[in-house]
Coordinates of C-alpha atoms (C1' of nucleotides) in Angstrom, one line a residue:
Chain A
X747 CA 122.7 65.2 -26.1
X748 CA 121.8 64.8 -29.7
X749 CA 118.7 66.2 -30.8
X750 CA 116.9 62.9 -32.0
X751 CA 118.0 61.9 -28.7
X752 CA 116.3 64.5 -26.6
X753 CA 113.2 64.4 -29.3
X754 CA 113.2 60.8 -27.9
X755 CA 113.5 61.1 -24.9
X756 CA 110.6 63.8 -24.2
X757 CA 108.4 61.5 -26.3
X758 CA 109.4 58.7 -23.6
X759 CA 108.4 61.1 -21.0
X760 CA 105.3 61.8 -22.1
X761 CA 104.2 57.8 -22.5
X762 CA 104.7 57.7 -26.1
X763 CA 106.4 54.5 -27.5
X764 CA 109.8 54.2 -29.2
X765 CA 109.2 52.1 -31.9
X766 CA 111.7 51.5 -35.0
X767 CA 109.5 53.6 -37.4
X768 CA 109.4 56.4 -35.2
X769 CA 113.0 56.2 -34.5
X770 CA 114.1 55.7 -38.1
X771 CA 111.9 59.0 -39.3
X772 CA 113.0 60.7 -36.3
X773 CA 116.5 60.7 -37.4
X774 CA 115.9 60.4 -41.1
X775 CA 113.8 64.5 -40.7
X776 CA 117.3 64.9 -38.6
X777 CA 119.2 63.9 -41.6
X778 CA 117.6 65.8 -44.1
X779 CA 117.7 69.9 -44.4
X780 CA 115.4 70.5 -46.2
X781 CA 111.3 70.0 -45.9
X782 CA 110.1 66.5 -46.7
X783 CA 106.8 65.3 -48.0
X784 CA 105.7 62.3 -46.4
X785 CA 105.9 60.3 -49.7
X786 CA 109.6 61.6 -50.2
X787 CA 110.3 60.2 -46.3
X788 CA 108.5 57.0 -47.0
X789 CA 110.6 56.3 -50.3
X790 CA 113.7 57.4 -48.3
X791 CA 113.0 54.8 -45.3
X792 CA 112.1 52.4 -48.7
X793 CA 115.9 52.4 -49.4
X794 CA 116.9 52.3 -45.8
X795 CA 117.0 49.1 -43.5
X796 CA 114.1 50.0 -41.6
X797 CA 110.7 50.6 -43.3
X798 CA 108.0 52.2 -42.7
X799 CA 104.3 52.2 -44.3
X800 CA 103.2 55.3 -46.3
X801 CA 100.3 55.3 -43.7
X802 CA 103.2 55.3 -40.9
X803 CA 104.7 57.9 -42.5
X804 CA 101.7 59.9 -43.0
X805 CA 100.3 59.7 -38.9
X806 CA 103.3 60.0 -37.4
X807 CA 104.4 63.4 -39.0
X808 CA 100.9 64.9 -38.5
X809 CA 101.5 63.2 -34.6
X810 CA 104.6 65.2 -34.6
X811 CA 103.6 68.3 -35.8
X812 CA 100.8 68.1 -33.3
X813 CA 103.2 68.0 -30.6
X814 CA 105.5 70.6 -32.2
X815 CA 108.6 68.2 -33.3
X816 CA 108.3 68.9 -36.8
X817 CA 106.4 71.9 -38.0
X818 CA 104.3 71.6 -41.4
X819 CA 105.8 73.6 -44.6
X820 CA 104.0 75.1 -47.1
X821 CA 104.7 75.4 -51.1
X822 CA 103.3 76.5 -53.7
X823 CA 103.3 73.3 -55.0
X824 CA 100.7 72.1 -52.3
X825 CA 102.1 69.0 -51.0
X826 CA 102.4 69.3 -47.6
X827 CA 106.0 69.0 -46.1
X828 CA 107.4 68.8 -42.9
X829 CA 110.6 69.9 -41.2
X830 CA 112.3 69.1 -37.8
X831 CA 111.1 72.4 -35.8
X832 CA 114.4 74.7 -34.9
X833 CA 115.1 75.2 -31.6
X834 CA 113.6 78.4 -31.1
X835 CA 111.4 80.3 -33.6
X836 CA 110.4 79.3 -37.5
X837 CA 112.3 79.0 -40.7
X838 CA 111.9 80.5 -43.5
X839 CA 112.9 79.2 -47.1
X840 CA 114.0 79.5 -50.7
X841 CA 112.6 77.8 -53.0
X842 CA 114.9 77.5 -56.2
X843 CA 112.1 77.2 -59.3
X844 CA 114.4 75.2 -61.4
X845 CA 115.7 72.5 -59.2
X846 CA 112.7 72.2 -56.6
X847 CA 115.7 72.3 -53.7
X848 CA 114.6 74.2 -50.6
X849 CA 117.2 76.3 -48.7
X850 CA 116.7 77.7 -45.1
X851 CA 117.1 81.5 -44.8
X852 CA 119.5 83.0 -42.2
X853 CA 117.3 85.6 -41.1
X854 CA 115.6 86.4 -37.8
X855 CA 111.6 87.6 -37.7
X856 CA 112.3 90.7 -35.8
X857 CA 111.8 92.7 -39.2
X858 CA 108.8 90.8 -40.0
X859 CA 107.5 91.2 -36.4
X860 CA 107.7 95.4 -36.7
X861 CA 106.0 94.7 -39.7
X862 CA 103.1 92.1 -38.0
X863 CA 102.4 94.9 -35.6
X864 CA 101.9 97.2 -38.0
X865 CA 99.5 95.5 -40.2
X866 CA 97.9 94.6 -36.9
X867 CA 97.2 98.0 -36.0
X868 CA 96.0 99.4 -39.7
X869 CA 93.9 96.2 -40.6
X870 CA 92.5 95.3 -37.3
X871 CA 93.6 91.6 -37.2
X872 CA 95.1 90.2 -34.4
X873 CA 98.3 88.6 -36.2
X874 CA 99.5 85.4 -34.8
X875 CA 102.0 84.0 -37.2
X876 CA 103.0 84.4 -40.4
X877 CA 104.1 82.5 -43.8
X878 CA 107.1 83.6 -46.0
X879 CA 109.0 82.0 -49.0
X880 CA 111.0 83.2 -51.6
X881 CA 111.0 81.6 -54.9
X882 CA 114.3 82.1 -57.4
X883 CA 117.3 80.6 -58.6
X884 CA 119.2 79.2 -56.2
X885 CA 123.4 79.8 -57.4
X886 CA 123.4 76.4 -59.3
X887 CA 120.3 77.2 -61.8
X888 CA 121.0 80.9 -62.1
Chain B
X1274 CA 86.2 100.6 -68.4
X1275 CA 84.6 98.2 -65.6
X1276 CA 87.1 95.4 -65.0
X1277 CA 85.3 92.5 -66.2
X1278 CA 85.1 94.7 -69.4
X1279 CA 88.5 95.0 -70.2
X1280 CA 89.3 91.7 -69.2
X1281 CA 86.9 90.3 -72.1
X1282 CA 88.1 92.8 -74.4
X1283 CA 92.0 91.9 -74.2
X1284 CA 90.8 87.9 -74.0
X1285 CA 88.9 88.9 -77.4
X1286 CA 91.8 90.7 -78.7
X1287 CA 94.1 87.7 -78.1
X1288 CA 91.7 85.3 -79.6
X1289 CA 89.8 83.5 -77.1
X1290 CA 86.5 83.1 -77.2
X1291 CA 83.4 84.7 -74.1
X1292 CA 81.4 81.8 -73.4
X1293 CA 78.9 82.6 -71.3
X1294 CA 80.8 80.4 -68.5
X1295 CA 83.7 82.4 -68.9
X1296 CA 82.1 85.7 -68.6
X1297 CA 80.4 84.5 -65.3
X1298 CA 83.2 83.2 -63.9
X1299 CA 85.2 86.7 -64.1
X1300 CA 82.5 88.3 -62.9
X1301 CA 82.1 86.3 -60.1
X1302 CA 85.7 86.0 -59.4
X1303 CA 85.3 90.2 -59.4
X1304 CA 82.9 90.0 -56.9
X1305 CA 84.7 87.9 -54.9
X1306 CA 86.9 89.6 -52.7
X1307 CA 88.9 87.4 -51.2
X1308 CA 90.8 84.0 -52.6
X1309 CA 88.5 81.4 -54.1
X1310 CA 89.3 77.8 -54.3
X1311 CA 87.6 76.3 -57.9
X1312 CA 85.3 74.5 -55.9
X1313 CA 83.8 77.0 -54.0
X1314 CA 83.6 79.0 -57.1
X1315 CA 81.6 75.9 -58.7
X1316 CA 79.3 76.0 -56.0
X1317 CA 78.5 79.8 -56.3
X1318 CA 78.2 79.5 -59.7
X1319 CA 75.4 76.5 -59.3
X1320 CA 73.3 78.6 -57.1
X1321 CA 73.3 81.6 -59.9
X1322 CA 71.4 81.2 -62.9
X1323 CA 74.5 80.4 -65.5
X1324 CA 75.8 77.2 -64.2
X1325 CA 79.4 75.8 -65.0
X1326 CA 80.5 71.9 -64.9
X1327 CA 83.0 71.6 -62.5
X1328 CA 86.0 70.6 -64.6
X1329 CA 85.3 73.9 -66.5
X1330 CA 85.9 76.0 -63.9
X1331 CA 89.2 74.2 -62.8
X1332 CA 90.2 74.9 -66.5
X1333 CA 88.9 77.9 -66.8
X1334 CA 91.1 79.2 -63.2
X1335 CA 94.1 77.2 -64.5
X1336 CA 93.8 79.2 -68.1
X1337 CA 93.2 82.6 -66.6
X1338 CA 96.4 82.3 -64.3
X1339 CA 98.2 81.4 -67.5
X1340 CA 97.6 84.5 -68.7
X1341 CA 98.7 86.8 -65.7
X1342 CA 94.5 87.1 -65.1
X1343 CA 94.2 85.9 -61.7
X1344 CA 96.7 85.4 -59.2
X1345 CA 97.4 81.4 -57.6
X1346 CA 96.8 81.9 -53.7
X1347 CA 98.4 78.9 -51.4
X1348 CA 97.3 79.2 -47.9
X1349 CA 98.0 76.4 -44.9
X1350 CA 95.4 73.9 -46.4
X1351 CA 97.0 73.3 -49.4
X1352 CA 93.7 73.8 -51.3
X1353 CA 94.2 76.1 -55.2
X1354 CA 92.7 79.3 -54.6
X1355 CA 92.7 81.9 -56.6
X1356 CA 92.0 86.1 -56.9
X1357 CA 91.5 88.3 -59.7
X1358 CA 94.9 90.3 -60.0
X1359 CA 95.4 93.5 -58.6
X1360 CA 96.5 96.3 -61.3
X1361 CA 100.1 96.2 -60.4
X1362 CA 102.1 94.1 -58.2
X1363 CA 100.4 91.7 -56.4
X1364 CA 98.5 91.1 -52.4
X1365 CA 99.5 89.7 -49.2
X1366 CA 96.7 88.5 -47.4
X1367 CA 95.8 88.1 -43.6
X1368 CA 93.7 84.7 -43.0
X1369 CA 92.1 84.5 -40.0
X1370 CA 92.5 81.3 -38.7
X1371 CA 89.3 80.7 -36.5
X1372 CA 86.4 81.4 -39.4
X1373 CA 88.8 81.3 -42.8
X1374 CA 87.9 84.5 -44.1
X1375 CA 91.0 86.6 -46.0
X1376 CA 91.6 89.7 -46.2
X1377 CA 93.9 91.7 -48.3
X1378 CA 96.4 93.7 -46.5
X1379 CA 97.0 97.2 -47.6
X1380 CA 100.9 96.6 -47.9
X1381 CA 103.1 97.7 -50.3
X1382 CA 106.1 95.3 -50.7
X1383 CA 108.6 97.8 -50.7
X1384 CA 110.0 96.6 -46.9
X1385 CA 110.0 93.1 -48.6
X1386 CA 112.2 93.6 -51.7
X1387 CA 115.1 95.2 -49.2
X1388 CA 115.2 92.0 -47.3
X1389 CA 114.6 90.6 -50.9
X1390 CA 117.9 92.2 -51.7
X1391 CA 119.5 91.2 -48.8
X1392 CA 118.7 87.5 -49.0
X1393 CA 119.9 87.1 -52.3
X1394 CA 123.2 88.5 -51.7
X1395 CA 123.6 86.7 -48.2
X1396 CA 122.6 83.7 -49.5
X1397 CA 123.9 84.2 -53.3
X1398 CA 119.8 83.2 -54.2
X1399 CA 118.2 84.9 -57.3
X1400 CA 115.3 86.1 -55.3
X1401 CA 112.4 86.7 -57.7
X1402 CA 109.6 86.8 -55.8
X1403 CA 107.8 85.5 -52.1
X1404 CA 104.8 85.0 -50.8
X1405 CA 103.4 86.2 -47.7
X1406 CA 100.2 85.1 -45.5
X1407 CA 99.8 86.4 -42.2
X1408 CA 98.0 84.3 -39.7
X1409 CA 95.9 85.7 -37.1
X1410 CA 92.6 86.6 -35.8
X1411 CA 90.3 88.7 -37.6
X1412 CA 88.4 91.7 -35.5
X1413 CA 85.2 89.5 -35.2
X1414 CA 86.7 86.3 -33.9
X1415 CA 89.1 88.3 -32.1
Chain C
dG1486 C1' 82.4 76.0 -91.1
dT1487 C1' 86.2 76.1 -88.0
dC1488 C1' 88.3 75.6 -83.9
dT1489 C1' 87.9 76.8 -79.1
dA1490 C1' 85.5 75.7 -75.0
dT1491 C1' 82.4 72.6 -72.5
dG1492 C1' 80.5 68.5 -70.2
dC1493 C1' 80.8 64.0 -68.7
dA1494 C1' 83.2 60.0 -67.3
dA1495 C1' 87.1 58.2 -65.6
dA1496 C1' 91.5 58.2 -63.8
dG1497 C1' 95.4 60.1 -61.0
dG1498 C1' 97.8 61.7 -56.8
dC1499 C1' 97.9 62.9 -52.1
dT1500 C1' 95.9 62.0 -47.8
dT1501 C1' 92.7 59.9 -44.3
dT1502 C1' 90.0 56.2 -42.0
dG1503 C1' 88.8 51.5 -40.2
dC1504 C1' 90.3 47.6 -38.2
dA1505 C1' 92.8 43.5 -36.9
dA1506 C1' 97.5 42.3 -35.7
dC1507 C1' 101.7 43.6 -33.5
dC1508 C1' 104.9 45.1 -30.2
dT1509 C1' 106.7 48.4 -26.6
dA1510 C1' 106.7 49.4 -21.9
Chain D
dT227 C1' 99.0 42.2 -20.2
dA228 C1' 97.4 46.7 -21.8
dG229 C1' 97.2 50.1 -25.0
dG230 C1' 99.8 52.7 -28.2
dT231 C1' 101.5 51.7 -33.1
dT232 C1' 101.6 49.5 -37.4
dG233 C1' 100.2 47.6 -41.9
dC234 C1' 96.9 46.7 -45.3
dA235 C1' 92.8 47.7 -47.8
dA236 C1' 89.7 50.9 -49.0
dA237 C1' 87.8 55.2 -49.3
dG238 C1' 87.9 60.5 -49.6
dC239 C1' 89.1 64.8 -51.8
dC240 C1' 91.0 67.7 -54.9
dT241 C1' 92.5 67.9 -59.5
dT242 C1' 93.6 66.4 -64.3
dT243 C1' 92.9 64.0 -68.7
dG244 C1' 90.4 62.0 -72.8
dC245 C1' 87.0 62.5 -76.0
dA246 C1' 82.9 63.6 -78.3
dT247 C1' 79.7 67.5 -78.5
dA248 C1' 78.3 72.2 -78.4
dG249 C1' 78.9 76.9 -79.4
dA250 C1' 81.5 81.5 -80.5
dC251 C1' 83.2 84.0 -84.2

DNA sequence: GTCTATGCAAAGGCTTTGCAACCTA
DNA sequence: TAGGTTGCAAAGCCTTTGCATAGAC
């Protein structure tokens, strides 16, 4: 099953309503890989055959996030963006400086994790999660 | 030389002038140790007995960043904080997510620039710097 | 006296809230 | 039909800009 579809579908289960706005940002956060601020999804749908209010757009990706569909991203340039949540785990990203693009980063937590326990131990913090980007030149603006 | 002290001198040097605004604002940015957003800064400021309007301190933050100073912080709520830089390299911080206080963690980012290195060869990515929050719960909330 | 830095007012940009109308189930 | 969703308007917050004035050197 494709993943909108099973997004759908859980949604269904759990007595929320499939509406075309939903649907249409569903698969339009499918369609794009890389982290979208709401405005960038509403101008997208803008060009699309099925709309959606900024307002629409706004709700529904904090509702998702709140149910862990999409999970919220965090750049330096604080507008917050959202990206379909991977199957297991987080992502982390690189930010190119130049061209604003956002690539995802093949690489697992389990070195950050050593290091979470760590720090967890020497700063007496219970760690919970954690945050990392890198910011460079991605291999068209180097 | 106290901090503060050599700040002012090499502003001095470079031709800027120390308004008394200025002056209280790196001081209170010294005293400050963990990541102020300009705001709360305004408000400590208005309870001391040199005041500063609001828009100057969001100026005055934006101008010491500028100049390598302080140090831009971006944590989950998207709000500009900021923290007087460290002598060389710069923090990670651990934000505890129950009553928002930050603390620095006593990381070097050696560990980092391996996987750094890593990343940008996997990924052909000019890695040229991250940033790194961990999330958690500090010993008191704990 | 010169020119940077400040304060105040106003605007800008992103995001949230209120509420009536709509539409899915 | 009932209640979750939507759209529109308006407000809220953080932040920036413009411009005349004040103040450091």
């Amino acid at each position: 099953m494709k993943r909108t579809d099973s997004i759908l579908q859980s949604l269904r289960q759990d007595g929320h309503r499939i509406t075309k706005a939903r649907k249409a940002l569903i698969e339009a956060l499918q369609r794009t890989h890389q982290p979208v601020a709401a405005l960038e999804l509403h101008a997208r749908l803008s060009k699309s055959k099925v709309t959606a209010d900024k307002v629409t757009v706004y709700r529904e990706l904090k509702f998702l996030a709140d149910i862990g569909v999409v999970h919220p991203v965090h750049l330096k340039d604080n507008i917050q963006r959202y990206e379909l949540a991977p199957e297991s785990g987080h992502k982390h990203h690189l930010v190119c400086t130049e061209c604003k693009t956002v690539k995802d980063v093949e690489m697992a937590c389990a070195d950050l994790h050593n290091l979470e326990r760590n720090i967890g131990k020497k700063s007496n913090f219970t760690v919970r999660g954690h945050s990392l980007e890198f910011y460079g030149l991605c291999s068209r603006c180097a």
